Coordinates of C-alpha atoms in Angstrom, one line a residue:
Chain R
X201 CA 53.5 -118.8 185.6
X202 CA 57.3 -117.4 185.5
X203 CA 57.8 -114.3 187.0
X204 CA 59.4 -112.4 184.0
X205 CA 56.2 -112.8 182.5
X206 CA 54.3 -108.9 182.9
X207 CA 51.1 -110.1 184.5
X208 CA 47.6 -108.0 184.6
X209 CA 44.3 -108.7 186.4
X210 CA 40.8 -107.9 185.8
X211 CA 38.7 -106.7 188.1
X212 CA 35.3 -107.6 188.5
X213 CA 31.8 -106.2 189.9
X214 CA 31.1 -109.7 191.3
X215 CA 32.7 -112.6 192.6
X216 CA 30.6 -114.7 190.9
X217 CA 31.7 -112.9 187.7
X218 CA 35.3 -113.0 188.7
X219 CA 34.6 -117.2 188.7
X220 CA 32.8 -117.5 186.0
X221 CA 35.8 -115.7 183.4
X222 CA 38.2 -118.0 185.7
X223 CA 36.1 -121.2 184.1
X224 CA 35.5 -119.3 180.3
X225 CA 39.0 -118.5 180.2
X226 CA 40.3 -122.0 181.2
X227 CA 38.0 -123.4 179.0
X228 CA 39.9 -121.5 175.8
X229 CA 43.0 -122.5 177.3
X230 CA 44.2 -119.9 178.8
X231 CA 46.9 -119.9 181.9
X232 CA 44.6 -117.6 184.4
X233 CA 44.3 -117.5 188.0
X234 CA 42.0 -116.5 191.0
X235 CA 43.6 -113.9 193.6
X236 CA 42.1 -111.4 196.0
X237 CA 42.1 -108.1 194.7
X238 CA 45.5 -106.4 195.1
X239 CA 45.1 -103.7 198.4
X240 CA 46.8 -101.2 195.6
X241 CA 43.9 -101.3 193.2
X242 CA 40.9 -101.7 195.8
X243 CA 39.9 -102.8 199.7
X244 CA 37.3 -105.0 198.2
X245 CA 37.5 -108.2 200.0
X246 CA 36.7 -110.2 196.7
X247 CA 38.5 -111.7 193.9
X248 CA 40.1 -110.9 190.3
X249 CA 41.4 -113.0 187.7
X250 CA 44.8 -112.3 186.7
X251 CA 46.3 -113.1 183.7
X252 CA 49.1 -112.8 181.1
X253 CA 49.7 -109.3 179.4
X254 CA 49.9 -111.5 176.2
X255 CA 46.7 -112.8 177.0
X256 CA 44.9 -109.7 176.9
X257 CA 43.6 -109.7 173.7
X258 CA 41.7 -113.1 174.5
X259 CA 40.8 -112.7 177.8
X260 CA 38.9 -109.6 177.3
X261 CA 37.1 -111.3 173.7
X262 CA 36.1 -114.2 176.0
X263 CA 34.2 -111.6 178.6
X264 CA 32.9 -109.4 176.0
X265 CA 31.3 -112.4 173.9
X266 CA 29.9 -114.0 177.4
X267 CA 28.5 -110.4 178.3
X268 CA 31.0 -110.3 181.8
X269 CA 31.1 -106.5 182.8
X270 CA 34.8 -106.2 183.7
X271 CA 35.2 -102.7 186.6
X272 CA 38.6 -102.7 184.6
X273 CA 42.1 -103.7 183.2
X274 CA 45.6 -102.8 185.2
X275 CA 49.2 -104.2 186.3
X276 CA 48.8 -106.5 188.8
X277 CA 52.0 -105.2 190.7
X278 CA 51.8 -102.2 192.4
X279 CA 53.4 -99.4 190.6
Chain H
X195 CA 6.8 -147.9 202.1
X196 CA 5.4 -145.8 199.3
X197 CA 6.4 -142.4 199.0
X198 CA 4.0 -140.4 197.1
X199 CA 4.6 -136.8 198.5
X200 CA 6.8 -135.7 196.1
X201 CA 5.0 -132.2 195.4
X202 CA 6.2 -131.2 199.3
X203 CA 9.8 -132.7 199.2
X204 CA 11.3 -135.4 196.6
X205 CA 12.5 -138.4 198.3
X206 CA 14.8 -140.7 197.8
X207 CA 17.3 -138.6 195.7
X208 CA 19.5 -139.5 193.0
X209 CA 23.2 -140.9 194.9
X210 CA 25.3 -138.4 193.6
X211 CA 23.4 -136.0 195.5
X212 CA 24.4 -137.3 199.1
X213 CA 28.0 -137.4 197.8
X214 CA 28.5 -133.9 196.4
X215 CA 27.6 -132.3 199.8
X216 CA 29.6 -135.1 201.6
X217 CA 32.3 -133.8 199.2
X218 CA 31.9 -130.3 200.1
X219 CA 31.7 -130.6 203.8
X220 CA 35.1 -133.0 203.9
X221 CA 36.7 -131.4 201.4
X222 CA 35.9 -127.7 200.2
X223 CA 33.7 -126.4 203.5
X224 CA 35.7 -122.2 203.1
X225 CA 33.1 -119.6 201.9
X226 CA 32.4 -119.2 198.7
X227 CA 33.5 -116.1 196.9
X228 CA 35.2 -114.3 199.9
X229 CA 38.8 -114.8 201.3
X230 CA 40.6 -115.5 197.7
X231 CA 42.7 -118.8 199.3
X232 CA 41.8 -122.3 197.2
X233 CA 39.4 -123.9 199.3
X234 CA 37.2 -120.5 199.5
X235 CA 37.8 -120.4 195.0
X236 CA 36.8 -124.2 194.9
X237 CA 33.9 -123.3 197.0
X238 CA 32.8 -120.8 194.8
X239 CA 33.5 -122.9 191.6
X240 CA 30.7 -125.3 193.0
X241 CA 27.9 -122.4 193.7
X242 CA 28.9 -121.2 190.1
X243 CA 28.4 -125.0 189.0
X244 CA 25.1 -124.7 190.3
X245 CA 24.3 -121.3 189.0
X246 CA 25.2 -122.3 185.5
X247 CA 23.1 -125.6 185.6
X248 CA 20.5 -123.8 186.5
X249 CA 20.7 -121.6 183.7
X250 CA 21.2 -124.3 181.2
X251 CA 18.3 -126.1 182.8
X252 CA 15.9 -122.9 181.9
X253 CA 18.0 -121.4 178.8
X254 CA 18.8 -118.4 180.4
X255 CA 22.3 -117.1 178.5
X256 CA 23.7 -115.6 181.7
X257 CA 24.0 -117.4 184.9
X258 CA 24.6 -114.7 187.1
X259 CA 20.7 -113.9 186.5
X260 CA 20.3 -116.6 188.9
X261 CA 20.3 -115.7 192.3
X262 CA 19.9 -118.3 195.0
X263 CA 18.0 -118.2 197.9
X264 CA 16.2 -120.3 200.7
X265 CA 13.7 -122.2 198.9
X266 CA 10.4 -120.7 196.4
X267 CA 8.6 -118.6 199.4
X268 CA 11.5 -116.7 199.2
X269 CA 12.3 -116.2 196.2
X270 CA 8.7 -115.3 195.5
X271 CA 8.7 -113.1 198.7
X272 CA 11.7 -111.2 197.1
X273 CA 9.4 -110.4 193.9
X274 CA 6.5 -109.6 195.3
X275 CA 7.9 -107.2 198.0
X276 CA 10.5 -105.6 196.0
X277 CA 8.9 -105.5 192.7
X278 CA 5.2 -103.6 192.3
X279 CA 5.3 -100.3 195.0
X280 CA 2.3 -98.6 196.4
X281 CA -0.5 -97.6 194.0
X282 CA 0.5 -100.4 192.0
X283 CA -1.5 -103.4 190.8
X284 CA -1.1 -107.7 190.6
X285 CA -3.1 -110.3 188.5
X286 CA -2.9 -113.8 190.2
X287 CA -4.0 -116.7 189.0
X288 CA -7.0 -118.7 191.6
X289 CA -4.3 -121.8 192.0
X290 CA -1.8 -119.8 193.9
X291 CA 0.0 -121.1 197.0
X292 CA 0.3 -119.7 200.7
X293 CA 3.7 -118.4 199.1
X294 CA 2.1 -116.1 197.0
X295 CA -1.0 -115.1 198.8
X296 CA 0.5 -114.2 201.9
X297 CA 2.8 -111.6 200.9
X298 CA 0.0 -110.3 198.0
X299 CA -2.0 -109.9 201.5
X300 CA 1.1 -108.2 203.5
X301 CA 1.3 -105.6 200.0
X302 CA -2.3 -105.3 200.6
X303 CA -1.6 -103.3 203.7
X304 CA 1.3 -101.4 202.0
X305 CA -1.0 -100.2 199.2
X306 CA -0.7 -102.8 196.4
X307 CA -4.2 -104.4 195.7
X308 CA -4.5 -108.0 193.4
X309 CA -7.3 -109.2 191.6
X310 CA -7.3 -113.3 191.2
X311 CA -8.3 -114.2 187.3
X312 CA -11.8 -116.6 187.4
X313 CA -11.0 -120.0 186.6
X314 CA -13.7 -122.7 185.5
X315 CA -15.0 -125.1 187.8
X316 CA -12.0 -127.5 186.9
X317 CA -9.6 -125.0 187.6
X318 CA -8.7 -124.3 183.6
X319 CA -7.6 -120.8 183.1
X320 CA -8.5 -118.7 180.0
X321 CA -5.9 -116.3 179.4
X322 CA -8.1 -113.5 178.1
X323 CA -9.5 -113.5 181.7
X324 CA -6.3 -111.2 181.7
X325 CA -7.0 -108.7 179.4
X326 CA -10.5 -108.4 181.2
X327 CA -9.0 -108.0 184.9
X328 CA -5.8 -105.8 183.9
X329 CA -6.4 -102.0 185.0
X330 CA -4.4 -98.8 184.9
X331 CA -1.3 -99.6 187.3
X332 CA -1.4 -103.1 186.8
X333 CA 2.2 -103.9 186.5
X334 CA 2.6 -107.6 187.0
X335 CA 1.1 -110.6 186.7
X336 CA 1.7 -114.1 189.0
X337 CA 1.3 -117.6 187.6
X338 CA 1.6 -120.8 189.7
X339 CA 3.1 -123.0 186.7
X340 CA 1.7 -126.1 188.4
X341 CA -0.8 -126.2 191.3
X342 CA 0.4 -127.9 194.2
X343 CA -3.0 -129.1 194.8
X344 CA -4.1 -130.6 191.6
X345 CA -1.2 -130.9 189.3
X346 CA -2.9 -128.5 186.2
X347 CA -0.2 -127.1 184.5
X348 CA -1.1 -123.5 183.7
X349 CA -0.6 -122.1 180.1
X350 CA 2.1 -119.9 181.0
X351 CA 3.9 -119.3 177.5
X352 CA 0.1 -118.0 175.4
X353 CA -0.5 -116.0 179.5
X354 CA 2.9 -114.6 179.3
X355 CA 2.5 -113.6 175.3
X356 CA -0.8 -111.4 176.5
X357 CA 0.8 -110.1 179.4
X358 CA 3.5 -108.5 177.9
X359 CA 0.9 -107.2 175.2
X360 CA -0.2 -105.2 178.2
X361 CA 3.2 -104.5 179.2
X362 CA 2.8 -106.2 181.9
X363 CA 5.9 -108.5 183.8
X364 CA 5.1 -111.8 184.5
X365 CA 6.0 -114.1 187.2
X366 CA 5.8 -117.7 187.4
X367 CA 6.2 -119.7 190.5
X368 CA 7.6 -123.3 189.2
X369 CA 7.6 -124.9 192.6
X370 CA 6.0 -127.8 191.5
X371 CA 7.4 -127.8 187.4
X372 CA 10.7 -127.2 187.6
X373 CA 12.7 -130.2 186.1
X374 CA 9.4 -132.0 185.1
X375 CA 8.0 -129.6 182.3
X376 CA 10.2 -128.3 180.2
X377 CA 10.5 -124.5 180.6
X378 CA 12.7 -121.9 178.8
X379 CA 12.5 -118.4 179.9
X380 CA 13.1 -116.6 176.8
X381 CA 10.7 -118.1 174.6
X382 CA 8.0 -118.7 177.3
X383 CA 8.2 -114.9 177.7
X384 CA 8.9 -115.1 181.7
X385 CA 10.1 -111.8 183.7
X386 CA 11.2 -114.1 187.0
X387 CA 11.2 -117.5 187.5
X388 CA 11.0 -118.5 191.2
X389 CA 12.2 -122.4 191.6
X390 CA 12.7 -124.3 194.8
X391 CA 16.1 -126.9 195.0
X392 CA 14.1 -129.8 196.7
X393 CA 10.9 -131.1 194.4
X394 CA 12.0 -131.7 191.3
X395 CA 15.1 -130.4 191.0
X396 CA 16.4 -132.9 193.4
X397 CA 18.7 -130.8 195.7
X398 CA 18.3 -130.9 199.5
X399 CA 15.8 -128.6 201.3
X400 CA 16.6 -125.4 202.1
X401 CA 17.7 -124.3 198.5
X402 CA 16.1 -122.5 195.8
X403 CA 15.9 -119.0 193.5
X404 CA 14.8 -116.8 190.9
X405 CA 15.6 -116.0 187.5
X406 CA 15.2 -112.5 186.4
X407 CA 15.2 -112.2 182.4
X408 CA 17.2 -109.9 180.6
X409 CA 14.0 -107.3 180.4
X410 CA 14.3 -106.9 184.2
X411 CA 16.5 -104.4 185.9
X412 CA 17.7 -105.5 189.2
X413 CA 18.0 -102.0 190.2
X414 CA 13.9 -101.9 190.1
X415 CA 14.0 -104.9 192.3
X416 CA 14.5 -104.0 196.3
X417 CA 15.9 -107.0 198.0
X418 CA 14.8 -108.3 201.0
X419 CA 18.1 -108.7 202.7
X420 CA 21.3 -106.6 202.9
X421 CA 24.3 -107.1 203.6
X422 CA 27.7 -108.4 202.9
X423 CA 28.2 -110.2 199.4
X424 CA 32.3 -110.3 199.5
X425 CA 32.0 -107.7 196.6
X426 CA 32.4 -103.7 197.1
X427 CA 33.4 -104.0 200.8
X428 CA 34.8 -100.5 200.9
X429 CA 30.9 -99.9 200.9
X430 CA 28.1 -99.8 203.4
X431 CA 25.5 -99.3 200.3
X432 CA 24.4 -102.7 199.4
X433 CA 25.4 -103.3 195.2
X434 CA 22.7 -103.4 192.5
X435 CA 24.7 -106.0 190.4
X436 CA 23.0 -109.5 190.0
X437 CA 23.4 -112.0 191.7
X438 CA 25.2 -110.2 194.9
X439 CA 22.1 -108.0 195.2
X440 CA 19.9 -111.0 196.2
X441 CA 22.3 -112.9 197.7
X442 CA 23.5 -111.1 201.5
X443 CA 25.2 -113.6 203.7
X444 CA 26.9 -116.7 203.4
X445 CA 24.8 -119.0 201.0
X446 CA 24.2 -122.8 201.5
X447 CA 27.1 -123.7 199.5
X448 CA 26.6 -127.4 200.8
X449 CA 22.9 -127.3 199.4
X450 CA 24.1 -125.6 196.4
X451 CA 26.5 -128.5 195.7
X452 CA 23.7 -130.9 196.1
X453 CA 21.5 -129.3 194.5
X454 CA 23.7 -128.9 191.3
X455 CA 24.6 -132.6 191.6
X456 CA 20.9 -132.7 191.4
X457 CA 20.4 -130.9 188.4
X458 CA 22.9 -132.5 186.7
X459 CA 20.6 -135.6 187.1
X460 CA 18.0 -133.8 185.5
X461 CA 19.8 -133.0 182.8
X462 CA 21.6 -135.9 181.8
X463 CA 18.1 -137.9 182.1
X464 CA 16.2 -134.8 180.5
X465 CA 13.2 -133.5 181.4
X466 CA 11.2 -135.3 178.6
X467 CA 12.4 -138.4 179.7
X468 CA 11.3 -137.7 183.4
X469 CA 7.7 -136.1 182.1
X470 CA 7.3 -139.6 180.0
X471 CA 7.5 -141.8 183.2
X472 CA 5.9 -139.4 185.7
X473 CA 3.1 -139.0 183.3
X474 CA 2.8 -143.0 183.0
X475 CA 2.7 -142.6 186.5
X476 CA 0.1 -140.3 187.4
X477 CA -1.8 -141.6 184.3
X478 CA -2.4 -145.2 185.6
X479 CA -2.8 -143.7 189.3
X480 CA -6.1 -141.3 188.2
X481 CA -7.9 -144.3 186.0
X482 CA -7.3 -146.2 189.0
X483 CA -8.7 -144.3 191.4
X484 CA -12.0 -142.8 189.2
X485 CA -12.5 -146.4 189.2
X486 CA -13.0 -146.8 193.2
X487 CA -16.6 -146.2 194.1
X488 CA -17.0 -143.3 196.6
X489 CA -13.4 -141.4 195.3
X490 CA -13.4 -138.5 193.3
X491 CA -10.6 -136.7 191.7
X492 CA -10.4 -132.7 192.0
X493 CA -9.1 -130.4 189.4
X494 CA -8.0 -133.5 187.3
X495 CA -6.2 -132.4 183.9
X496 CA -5.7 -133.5 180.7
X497 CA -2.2 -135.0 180.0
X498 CA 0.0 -133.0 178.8
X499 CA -1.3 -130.5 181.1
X500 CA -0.6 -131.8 184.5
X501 CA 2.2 -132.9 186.2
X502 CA 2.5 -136.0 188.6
X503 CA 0.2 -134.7 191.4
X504 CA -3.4 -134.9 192.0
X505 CA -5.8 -134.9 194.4
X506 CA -9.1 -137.0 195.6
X507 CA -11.6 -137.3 198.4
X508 CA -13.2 -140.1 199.4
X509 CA -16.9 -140.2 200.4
X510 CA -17.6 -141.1 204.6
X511 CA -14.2 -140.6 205.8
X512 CA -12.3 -136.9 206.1
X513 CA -9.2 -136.2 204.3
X514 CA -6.9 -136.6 207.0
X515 CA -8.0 -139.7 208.3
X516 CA -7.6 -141.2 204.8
X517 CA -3.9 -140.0 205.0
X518 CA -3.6 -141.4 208.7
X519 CA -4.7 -145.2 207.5
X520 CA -2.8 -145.1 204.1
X521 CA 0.1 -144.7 206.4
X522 CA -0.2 -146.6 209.4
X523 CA -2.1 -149.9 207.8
X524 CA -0.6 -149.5 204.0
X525 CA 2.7 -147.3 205.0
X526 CA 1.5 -144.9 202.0
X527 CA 2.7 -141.5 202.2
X528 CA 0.4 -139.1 201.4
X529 CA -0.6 -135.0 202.1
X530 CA -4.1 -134.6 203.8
X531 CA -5.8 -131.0 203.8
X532 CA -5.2 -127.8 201.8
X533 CA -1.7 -128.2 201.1
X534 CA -1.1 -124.3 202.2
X535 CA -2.8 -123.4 199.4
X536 CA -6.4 -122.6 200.5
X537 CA -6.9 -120.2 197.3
X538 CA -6.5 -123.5 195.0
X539 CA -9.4 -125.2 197.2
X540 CA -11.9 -122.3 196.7
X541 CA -11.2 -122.5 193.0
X542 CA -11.3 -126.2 192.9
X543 CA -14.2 -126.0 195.7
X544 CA -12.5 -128.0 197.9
X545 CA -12.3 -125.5 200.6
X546 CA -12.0 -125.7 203.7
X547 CA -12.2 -130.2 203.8
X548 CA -9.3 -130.4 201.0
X549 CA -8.3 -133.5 199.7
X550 CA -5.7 -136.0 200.1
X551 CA -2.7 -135.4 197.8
X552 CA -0.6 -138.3 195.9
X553 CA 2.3 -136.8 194.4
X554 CA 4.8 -139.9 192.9
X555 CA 7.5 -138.9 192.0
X556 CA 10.6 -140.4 189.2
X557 CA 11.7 -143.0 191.5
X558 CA 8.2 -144.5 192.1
X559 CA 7.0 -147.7 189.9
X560 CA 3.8 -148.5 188.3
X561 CA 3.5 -151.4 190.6
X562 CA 3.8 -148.7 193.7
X563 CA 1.1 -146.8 191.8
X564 CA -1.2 -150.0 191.6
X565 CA -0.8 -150.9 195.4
X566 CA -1.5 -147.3 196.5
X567 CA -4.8 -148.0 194.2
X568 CA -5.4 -151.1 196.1
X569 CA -5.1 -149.3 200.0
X570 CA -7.4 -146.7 198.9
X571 CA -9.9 -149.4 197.5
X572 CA -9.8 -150.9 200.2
X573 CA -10.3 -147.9 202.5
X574 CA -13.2 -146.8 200.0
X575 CA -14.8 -150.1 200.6
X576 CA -14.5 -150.4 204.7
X577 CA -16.2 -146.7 204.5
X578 CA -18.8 -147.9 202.2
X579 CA -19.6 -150.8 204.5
X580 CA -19.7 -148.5 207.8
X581 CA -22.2 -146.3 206.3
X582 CA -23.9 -149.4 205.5

């Protein structure tokens, strides 16, 4: 993923959420990717799935067709 | 050898099986769903492989409704304790296993009561038994889908339909169905679905779960374990979001990859296809048997409502001696006794002797079913000679 790109990540109640948008998303093609949750947005100890900002549009389709309750939408760099 | 005790563990197991948990432990073994490195992400790809076969296996649209646990009793344990509270009421059907009874007895003591439906003699169940038994505060009713003890499949779906006339949940134990009657949560009308990883299903022992349908809030559900679930850490309050809120601790990931593996076997063969040959099976095993002078069958069903189990006694020698001989002159591998389920031998009135218990399985062969035949003819006959 170059680094220019602006990247985002959605956060997730569960991990097993978190991995099942990973597998959607890939599935419709789209360059995502598993990392623990940024300390800047939570301590959780789990994952996110972050993602392009171009991608938004599809990436929060796929989890609102599949019925995946995101906890929420930000920058994945610290501000 | 002839393994015919398929109803308490299956055995062999389809190849792929063995090599999706050899996988895992040489080359995933992190913790699923914790840590965020690759091997902890790959680990949790194969628990959600086996999350979503699941699903797919019982139509259930979302498979984070599937939480894993331990094997059935828990699963079951987790419904029945967390579900009714005190002052509260459950139907049971008179088939039920040790699984069930036991912690209806423990709720007992808490201050939920149960009333077991009447079967007939055979051990059919009407469903309007329900509608007779169901009382103010009854608030769920239990099904064994099949009986461990005598293979009868129980009408869950037209059961299910009247139950939720009532407005009652329903709760179906498919121990002994699960990937050999087909079973679809939705449109049989099922509240949970409690399924164990290592009869049908094919997965090792020591896995399992429970389906909640989309009627069911988890949050009405107290779990039976808390703890940590890699999600909400910056809390000591346990979540209420499925599947994390039955599923405290480090899961079996390596039984979770066989037991997808497993799945995956089921569904590529399909569960017809395994019902048509476990049904030839069973089929040619019962006229064989009601043919032996001195054995009788218990509980036998119809087909189309059994599954591949049954059960028989055999007049002069006790249950467990008949299972002793079938093993040590025939090496047939059979279950003598009640099967932890003495409930199903009072309705079958097999209590407290039981019976001896072939369960064949989709790896056995007709000629496996017509050699056990033979051993117990040939037991049948020696005990027809002793008693002279």
């Amino acid at each position: 993923m170059p680094s220019a790109q602006v990247l985002c990540v959605v956060l997730f109640d569960s991990t097993s959420a978190a991995l099942r948008a990973e597998k959607l998303s890939r599935a419709a093609g789209l360059d995502v990717k598993l990392i623990p949750v940024p300390r800047h947005l939570s301590s959780d100890c789990g994952l996110c799935l972050r993602f392009r900002e171009s991608d938004r549009e599809p990436v929060t389709r796929i989890l609102a067709e599949s019925g995946l309750e995101s906890a929420g939408v930000f920058p994945a760099a610290s501000p | 050898m002839i393994y015919l005790d398929n109803a308490a563990t299956s055995w062999p197991k389809p190849p792929q099986v063995a090599l999706a948990m050899q996988r895992f432990l040489t080359e995933v073994g992190a913790t699923p769903g914790r840590s965020g490195h690759r091997l902890s992400i790959e680990a949790g790809r194969i628990v959600l492989e086996a999350r979503e076969a699941i699903a797919e296996l019982f139509s259930v649209r979302d498979p984070l409704r599937v939480a894993f646990t331990a094997n059935a009793t828990e699963a079951l344990n987790t419904v029945l304790l967390g579900f009714p509270v005190p002052g509260e009421h459950v139907l049971v059907s008179g088939l039920e296993h040790n699984s069930v009874m036991r912690p209806l007895t423990e709720l007992h003591r808490r201050g939920t009561d149960h009333t077991v439906l009447p079967h007939a003699g055979d051990g059919t169940l009407d469903p309007d038994e329900i509608r007779k038994a169901v009382r103010p505060g009854t608030v769920l009713l239990v099904l064994n889908h099949g009986s461990n003890v005598s293979g009868r499949v129980l009408p869950v779906r037209e059961a299910g339909r009247i139950a939720r006339e009532l407005g009652l949940y329903v709760l179906v134990d498919a121990a002994q169905t699960a990937g050999c009657i087909p079973i679809d949560l939705e449109r049989d009308g099922l509240d949970f679905l409690a399924f164990t990883g290592h009869k049908g299903l094919y997965g090792p022992q020591g896995t399992g779960g429970f389906v909640l349908s989309e009627r069911v809030d988890p949050r009405h559900v107290r779990p039976l374990m808390t703890g940590g679930t890699g999600s909400r850490s910056e809390h000591t309050v346990h979540p209420d979001f499925l599947p994390d809120r039955f599923e405290a601790g480090t899961p079996n990931s390596v039984g979770l990859a066989g037991l997808a593996a497993g799945v995956r076997f089921v569904l590529e063969k399909g569960v017809d296809e395994i019902r048509r040959h476990e049904e030839m099976l069973v089929a040619r095993l019962a006229a064989g048997l009601a043919d032996i002078d001195g054995v009788t069958l218990h509980g036998m069903a119809r087909p189309g409502e059994r599954t591949c189990t049954l059960s028989f006694c055999m007049r002069g020698i006790a249950t467990s001696d008949v299972a002793l001989r079938l093993d040590e002159e025939f090496a047939v591998l059979a279950r003598a006794g009640l099967q932890c389920a003495p409930l199903a031998h009072r309705t079958l009135a097999t209590f407290p002797e039981g019976t001896v218990r072939f369960s064949p399985g989709f790896f056995n062969t007709s000629e496996e079913m017509d050699a056990a035949v033979k051993a117990v003819a040939t037991l049948a006959a020696a005990a027809r000679r002793s008693a002279g």
